[in-house]
PDB file of N, CA and C in Angstrom:
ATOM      1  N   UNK A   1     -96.231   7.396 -23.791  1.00 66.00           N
ATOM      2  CA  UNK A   1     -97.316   6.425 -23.761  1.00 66.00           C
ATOM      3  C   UNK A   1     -98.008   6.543 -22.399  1.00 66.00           C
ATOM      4  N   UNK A   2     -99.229   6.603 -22.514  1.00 87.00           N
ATOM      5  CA  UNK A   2    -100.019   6.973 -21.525  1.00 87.00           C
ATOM      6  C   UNK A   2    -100.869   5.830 -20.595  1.00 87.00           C
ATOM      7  N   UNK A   3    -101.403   5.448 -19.840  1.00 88.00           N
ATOM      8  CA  UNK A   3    -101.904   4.131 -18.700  1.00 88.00           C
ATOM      9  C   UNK A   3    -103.093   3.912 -19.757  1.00 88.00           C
ATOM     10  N   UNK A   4    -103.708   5.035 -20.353  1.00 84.00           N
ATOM     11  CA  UNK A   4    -104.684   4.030 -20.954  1.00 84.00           C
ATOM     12  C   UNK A   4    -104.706   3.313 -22.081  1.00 84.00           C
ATOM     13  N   UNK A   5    -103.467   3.982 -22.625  1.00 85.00           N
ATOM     14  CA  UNK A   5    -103.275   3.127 -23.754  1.00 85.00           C
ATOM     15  C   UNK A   5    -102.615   1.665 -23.572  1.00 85.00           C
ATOM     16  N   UNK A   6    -101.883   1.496 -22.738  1.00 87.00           N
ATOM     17  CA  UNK A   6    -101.179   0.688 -21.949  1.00 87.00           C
ATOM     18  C   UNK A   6    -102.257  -0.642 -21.715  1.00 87.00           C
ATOM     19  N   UNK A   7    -103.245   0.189 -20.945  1.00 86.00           N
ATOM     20  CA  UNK A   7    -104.206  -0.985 -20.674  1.00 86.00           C
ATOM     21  C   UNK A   7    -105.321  -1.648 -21.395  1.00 86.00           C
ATOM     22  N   UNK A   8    -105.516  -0.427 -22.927  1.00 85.00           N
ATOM     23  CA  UNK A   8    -105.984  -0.871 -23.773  1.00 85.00           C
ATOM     24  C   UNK A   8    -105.554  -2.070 -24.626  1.00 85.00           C
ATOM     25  N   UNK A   9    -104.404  -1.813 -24.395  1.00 86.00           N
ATOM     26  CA  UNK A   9    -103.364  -2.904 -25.171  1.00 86.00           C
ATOM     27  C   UNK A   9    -103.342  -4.345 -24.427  1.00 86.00           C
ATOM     28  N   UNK A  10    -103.469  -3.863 -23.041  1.00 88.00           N
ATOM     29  CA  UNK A  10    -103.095  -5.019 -22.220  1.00 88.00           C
ATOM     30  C   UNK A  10    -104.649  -5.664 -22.241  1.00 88.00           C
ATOM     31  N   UNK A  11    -105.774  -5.310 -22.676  1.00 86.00           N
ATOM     32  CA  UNK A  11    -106.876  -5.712 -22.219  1.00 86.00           C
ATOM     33  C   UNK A  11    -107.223  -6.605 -23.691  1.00 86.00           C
ATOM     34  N   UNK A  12    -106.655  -6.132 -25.191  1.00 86.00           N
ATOM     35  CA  UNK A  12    -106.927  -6.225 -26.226  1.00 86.00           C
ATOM     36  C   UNK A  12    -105.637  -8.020 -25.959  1.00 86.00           C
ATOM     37  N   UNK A  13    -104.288  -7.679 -25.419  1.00 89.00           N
ATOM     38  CA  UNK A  13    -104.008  -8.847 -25.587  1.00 89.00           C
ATOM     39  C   UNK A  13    -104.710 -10.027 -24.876  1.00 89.00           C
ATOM     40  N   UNK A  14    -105.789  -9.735 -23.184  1.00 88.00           N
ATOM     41  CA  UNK A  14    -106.114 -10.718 -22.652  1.00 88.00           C
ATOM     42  C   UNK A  14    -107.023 -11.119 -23.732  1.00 88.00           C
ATOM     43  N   UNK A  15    -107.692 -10.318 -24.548  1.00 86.00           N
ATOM     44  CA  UNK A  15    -108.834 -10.389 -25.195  1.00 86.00           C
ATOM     45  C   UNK A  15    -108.461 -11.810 -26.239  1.00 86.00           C
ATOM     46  N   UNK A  16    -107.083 -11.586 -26.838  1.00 88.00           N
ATOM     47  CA  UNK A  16    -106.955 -12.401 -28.006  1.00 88.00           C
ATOM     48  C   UNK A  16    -106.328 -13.920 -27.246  1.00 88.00           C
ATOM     49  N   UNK A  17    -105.600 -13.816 -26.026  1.00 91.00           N
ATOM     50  CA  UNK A  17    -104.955 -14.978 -25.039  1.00 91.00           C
ATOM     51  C   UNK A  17    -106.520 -16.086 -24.634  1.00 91.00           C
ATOM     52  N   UNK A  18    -107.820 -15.081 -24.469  1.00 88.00           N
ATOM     53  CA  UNK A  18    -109.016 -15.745 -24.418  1.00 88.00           C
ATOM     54  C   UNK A  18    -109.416 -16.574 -25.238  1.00 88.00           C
ATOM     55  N   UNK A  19    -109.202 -15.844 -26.413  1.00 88.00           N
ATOM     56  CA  UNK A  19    -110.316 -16.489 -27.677  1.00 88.00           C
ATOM     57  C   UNK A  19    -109.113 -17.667 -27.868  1.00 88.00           C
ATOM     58  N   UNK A  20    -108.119 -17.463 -28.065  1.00 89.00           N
ATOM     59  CA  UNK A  20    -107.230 -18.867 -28.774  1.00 89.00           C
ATOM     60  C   UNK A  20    -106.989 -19.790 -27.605  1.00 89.00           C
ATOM     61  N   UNK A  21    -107.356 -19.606 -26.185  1.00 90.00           N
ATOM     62  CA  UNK A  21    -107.981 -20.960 -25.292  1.00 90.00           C
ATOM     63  C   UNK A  21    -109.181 -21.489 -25.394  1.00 90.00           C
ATOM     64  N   UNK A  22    -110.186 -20.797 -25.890  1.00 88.00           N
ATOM     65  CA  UNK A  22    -111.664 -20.950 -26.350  1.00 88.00           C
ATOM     66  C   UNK A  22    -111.276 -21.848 -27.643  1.00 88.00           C
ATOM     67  N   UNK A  23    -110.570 -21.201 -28.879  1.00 88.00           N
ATOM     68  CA  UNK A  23    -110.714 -21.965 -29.823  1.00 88.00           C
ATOM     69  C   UNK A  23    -110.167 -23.605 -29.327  1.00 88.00           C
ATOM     70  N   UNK A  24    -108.617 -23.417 -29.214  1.00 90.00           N
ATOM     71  CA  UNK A  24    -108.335 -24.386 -28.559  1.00 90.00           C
ATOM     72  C   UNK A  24    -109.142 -25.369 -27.878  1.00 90.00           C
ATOM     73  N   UNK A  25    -109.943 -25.256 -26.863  1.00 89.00           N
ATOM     74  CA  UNK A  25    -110.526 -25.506 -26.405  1.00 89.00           C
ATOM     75  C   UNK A  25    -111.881 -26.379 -27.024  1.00 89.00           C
ATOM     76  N   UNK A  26    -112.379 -25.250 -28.115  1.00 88.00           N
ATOM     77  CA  UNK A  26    -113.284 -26.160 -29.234  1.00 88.00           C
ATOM     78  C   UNK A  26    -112.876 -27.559 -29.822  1.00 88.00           C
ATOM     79  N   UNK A  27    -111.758 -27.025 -30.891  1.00 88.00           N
ATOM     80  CA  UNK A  27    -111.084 -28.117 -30.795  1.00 88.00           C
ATOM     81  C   UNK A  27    -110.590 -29.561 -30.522  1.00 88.00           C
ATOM     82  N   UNK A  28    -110.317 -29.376 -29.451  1.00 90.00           N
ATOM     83  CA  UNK A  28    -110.177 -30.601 -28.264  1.00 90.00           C
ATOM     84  C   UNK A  28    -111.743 -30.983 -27.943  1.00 90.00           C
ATOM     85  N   UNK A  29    -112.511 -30.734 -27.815  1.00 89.00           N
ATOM     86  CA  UNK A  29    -114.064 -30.955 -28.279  1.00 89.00           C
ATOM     87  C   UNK A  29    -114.751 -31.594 -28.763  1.00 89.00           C
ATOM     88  N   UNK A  30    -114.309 -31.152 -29.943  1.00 87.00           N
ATOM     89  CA  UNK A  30    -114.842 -31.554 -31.489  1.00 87.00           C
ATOM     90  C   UNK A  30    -113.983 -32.675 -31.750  1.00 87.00           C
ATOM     91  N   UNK A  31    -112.574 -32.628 -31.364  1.00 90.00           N
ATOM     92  CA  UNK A  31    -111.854 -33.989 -31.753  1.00 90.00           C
ATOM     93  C   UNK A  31    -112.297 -35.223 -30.566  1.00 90.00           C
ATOM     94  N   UNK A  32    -112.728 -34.842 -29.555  1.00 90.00           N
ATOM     95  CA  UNK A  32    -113.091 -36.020 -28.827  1.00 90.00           C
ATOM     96  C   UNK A  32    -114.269 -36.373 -28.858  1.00 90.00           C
ATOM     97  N   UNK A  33    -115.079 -35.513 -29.275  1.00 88.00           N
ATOM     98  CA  UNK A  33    -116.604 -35.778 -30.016  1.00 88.00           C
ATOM     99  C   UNK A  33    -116.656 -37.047 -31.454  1.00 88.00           C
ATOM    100  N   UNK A  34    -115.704 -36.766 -32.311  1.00 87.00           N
ATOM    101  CA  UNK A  34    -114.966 -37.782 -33.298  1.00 87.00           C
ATOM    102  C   UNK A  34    -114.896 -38.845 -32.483  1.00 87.00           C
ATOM    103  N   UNK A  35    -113.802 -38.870 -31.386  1.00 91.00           N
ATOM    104  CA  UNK A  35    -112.804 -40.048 -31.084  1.00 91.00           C
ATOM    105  C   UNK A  35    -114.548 -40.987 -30.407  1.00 91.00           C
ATOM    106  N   UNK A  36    -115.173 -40.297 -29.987  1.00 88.00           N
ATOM    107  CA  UNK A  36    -116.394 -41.408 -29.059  1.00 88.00           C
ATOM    108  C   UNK A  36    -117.114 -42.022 -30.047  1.00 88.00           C
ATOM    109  N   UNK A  37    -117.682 -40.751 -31.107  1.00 86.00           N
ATOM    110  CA  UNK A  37    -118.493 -41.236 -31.981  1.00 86.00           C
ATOM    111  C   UNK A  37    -117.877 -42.679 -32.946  1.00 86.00           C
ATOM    112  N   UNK A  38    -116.776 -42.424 -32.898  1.00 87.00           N
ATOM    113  CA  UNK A  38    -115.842 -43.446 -34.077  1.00 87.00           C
ATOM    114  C   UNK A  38    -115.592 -44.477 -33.236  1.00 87.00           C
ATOM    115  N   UNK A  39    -115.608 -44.518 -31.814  1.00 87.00           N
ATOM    116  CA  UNK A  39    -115.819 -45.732 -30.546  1.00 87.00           C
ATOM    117  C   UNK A  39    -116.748 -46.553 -31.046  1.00 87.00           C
ATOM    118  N   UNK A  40    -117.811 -45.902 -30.557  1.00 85.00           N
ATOM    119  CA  UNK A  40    -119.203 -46.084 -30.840  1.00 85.00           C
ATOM    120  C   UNK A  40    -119.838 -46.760 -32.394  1.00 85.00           C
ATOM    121  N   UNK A  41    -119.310 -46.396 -33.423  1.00 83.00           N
ATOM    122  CA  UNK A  41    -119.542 -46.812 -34.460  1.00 83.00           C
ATOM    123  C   UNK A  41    -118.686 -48.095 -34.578  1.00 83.00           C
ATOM    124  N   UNK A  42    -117.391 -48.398 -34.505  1.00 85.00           N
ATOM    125  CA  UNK A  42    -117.003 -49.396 -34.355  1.00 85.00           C
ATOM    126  C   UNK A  42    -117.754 -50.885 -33.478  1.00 85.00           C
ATOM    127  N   UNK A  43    -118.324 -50.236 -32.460  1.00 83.00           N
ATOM    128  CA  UNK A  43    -118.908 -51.487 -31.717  1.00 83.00           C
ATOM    129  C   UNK A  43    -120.838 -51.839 -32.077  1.00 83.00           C
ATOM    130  N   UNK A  44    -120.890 -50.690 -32.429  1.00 80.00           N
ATOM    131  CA  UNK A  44    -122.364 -50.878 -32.973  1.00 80.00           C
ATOM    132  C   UNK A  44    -122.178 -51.913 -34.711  1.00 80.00           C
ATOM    133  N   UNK A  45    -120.940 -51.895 -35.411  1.00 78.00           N
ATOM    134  CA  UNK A  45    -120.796 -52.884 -36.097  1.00 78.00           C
ATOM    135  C   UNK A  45    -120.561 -54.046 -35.558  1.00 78.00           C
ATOM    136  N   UNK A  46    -120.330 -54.324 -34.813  1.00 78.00           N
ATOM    137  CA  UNK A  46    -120.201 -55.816 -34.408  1.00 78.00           C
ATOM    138  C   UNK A  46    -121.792 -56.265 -33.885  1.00 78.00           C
ATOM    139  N   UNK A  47    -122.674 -55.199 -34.471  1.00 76.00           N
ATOM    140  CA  UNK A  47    -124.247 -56.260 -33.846  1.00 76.00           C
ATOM    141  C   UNK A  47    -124.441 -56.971 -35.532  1.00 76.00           C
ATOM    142  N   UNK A  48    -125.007 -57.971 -34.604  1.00 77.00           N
ATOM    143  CA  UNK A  48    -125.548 -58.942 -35.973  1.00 77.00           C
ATOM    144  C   UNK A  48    -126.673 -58.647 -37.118  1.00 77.00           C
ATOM    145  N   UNK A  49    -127.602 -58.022 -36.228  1.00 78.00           N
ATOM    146  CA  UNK A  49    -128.818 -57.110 -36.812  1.00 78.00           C
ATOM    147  C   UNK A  49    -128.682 -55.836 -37.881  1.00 78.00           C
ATOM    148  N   UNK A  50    -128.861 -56.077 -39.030  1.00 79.00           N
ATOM    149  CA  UNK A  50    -128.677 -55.258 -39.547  1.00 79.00           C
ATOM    150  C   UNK A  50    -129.007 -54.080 -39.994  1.00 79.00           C
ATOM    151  N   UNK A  51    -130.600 -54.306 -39.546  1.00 81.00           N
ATOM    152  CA  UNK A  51    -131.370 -52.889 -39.554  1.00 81.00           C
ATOM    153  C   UNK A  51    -131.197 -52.206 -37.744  1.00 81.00           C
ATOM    154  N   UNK A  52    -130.558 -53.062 -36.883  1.00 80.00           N
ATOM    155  CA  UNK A  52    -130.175 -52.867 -35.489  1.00 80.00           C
ATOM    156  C   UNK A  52    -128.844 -51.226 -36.140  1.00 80.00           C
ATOM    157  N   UNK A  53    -128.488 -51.837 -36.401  1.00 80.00           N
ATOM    158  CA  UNK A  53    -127.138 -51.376 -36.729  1.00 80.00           C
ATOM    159  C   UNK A  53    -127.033 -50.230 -37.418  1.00 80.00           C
ATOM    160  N   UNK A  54    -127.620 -49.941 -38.650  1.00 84.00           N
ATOM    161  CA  UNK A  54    -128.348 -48.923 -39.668  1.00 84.00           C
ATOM    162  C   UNK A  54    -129.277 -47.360 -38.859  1.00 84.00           C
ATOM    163  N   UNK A  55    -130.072 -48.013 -37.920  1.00 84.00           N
ATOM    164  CA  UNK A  55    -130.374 -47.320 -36.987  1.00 84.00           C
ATOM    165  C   UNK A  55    -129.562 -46.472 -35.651  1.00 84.00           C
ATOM    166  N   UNK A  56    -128.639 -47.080 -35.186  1.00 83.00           N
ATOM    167  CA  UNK A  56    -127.471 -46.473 -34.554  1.00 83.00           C
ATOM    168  C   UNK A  56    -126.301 -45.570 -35.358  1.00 83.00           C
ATOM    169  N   UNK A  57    -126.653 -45.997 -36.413  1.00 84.00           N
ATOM    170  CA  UNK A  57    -125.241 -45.749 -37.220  1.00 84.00           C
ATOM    171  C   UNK A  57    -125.936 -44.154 -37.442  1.00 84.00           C
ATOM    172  N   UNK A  58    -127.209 -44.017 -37.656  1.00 88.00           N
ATOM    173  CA  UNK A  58    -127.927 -42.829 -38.218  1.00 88.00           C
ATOM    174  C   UNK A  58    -127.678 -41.626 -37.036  1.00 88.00           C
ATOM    175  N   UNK A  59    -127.903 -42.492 -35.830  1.00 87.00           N
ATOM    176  CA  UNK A  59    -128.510 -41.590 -34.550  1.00 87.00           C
ATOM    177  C   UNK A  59    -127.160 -41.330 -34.093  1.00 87.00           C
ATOM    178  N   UNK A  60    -125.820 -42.409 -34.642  1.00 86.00           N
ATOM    179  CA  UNK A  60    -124.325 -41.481 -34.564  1.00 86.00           C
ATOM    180  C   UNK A  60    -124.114 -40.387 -34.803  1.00 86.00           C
ATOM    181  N   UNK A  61    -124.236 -40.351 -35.917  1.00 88.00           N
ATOM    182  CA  UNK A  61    -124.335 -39.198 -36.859  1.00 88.00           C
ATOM    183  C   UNK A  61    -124.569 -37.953 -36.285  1.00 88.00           C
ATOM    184  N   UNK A  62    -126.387 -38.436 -36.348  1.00 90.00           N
ATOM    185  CA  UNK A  62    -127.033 -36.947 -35.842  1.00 90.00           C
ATOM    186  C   UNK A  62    -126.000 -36.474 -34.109  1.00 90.00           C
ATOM    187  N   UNK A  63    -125.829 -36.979 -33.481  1.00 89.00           N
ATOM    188  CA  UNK A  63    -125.460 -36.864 -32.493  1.00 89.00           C
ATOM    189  C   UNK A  63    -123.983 -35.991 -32.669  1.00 89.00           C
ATOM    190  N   UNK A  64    -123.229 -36.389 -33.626  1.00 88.00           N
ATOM    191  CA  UNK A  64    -122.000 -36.220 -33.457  1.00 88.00           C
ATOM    192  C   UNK A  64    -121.737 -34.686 -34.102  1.00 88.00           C
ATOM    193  N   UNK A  65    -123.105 -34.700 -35.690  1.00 89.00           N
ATOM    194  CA  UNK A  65    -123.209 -33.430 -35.957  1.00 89.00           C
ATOM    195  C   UNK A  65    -123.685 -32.237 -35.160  1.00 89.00           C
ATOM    196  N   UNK A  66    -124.713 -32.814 -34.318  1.00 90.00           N
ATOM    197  CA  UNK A  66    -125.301 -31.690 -32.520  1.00 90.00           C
ATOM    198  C   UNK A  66    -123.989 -31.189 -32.097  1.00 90.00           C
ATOM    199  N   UNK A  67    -123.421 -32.419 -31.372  1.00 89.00           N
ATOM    200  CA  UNK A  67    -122.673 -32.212 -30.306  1.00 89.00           C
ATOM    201  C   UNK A  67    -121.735 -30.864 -30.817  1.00 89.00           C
ATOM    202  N   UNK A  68    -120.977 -30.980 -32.520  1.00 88.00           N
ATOM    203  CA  UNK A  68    -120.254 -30.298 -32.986  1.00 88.00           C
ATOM    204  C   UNK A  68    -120.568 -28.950 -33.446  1.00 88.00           C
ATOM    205  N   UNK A  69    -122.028 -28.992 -33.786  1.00 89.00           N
ATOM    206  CA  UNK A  69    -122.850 -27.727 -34.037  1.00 89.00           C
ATOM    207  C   UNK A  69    -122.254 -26.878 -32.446  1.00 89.00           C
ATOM    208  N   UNK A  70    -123.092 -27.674 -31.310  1.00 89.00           N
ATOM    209  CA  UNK A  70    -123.633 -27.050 -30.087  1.00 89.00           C
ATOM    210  C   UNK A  70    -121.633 -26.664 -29.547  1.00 89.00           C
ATOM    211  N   UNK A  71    -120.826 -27.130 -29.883  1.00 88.00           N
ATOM    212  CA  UNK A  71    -119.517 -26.649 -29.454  1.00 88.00           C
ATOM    213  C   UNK A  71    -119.422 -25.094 -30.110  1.00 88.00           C
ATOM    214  N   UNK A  72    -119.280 -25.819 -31.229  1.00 87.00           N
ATOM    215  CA  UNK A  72    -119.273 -24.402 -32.158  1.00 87.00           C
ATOM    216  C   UNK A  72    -119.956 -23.054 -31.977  1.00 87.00           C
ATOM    217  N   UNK A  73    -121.241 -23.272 -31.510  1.00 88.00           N
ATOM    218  CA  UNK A  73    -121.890 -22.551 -30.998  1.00 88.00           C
ATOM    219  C   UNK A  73    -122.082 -21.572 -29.857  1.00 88.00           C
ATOM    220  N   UNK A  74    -121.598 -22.563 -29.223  1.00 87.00           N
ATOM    221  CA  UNK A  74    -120.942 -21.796 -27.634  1.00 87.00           C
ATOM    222  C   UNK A  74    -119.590 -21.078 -27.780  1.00 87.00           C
ATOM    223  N   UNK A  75    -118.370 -21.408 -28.659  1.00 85.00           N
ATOM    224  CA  UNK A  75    -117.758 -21.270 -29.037  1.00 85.00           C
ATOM    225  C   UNK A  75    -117.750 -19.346 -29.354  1.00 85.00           C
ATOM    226  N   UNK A  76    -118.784 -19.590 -30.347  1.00 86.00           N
ATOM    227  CA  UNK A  76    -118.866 -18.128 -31.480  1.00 86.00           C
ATOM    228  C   UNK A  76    -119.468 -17.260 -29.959  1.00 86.00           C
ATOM    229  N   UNK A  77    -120.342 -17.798 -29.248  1.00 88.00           N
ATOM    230  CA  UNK A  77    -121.265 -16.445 -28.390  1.00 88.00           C
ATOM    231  C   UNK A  77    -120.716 -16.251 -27.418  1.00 88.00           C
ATOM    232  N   UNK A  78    -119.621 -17.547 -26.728  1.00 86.00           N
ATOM    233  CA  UNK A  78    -118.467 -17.034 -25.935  1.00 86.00           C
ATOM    234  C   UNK A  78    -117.629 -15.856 -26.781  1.00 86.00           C
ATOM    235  N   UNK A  79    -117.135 -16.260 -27.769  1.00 84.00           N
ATOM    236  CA  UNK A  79    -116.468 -15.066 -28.360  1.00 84.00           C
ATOM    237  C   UNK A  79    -116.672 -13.807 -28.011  1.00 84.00           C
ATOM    238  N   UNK A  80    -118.073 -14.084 -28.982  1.00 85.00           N
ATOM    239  CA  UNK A  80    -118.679 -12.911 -29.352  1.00 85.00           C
ATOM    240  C   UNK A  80    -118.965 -12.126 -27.922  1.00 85.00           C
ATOM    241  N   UNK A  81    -119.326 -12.252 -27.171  1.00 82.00           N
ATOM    242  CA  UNK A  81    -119.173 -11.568 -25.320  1.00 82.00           C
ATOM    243  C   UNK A  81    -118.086 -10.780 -25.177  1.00 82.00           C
ATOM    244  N   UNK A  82    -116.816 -11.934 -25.170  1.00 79.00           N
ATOM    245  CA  UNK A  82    -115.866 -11.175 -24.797  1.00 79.00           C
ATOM    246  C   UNK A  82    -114.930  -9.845 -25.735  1.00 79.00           C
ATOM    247  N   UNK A  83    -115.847 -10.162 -26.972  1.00 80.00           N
ATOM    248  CA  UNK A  83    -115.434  -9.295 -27.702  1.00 80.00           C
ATOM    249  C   UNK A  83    -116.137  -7.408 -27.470  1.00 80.00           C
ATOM    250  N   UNK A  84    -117.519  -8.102 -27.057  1.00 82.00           N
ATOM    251  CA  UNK A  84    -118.286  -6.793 -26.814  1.00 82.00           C
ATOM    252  C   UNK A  84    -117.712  -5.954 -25.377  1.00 82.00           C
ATOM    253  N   UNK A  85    -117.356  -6.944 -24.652  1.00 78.00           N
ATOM    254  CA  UNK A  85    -117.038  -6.860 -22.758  1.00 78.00           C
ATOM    255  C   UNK A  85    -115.792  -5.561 -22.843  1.00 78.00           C
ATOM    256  N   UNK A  86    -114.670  -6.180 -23.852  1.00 73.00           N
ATOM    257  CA  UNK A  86    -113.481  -5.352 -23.751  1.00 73.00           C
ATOM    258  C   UNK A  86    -114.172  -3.859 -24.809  1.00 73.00           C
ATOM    259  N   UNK A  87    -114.783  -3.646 -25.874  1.00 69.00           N
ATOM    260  CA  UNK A  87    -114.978  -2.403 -26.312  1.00 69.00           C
ATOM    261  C   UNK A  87    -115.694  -1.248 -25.146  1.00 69.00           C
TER     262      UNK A  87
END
């Protein structure tokens, strides 16, 4: 076995030690993106107003679907980098 294969190997494992702290990383993200939004929705029910309320509840939403898009997103083109970096 020869150094470059050695380091091909060794470069292919940093490669995969990356992505599953990245995913990881998403993850923990996306679940605390949940945990605020589901904060947030809880206390926006306690307004009395009901079209008050209807209106937040919407702009939760959109927000929580962004935030999870825009993780995801960074997510895949981080990947996708380090995937091109090591070939």
């Amino acid at each position: 076995m020869d150094i470059a294969a050695i380091q091909e190997a060794f470069g292919a494992f940093l490669l995969h030690i990356a992505l599953a702290v990245l995913s990881l990383g998403g993850a923990y993200a996306a679940y605390y993106i949940r945990l605020a939004a589901e904060k947030a929705r809880v206390q926006t029910a306690r307004l009395r107003d009901g079209s008050a309320r209807a209106v937040l509840d919407a702009a939760l939403d959109d927000v929580q679907r962004l935030a999870e898009l825009s993780v995801g997103a960074m997510e895949q083109t981080t990947a996708k980098c380090l995937r091109e970096q090591v070939k």
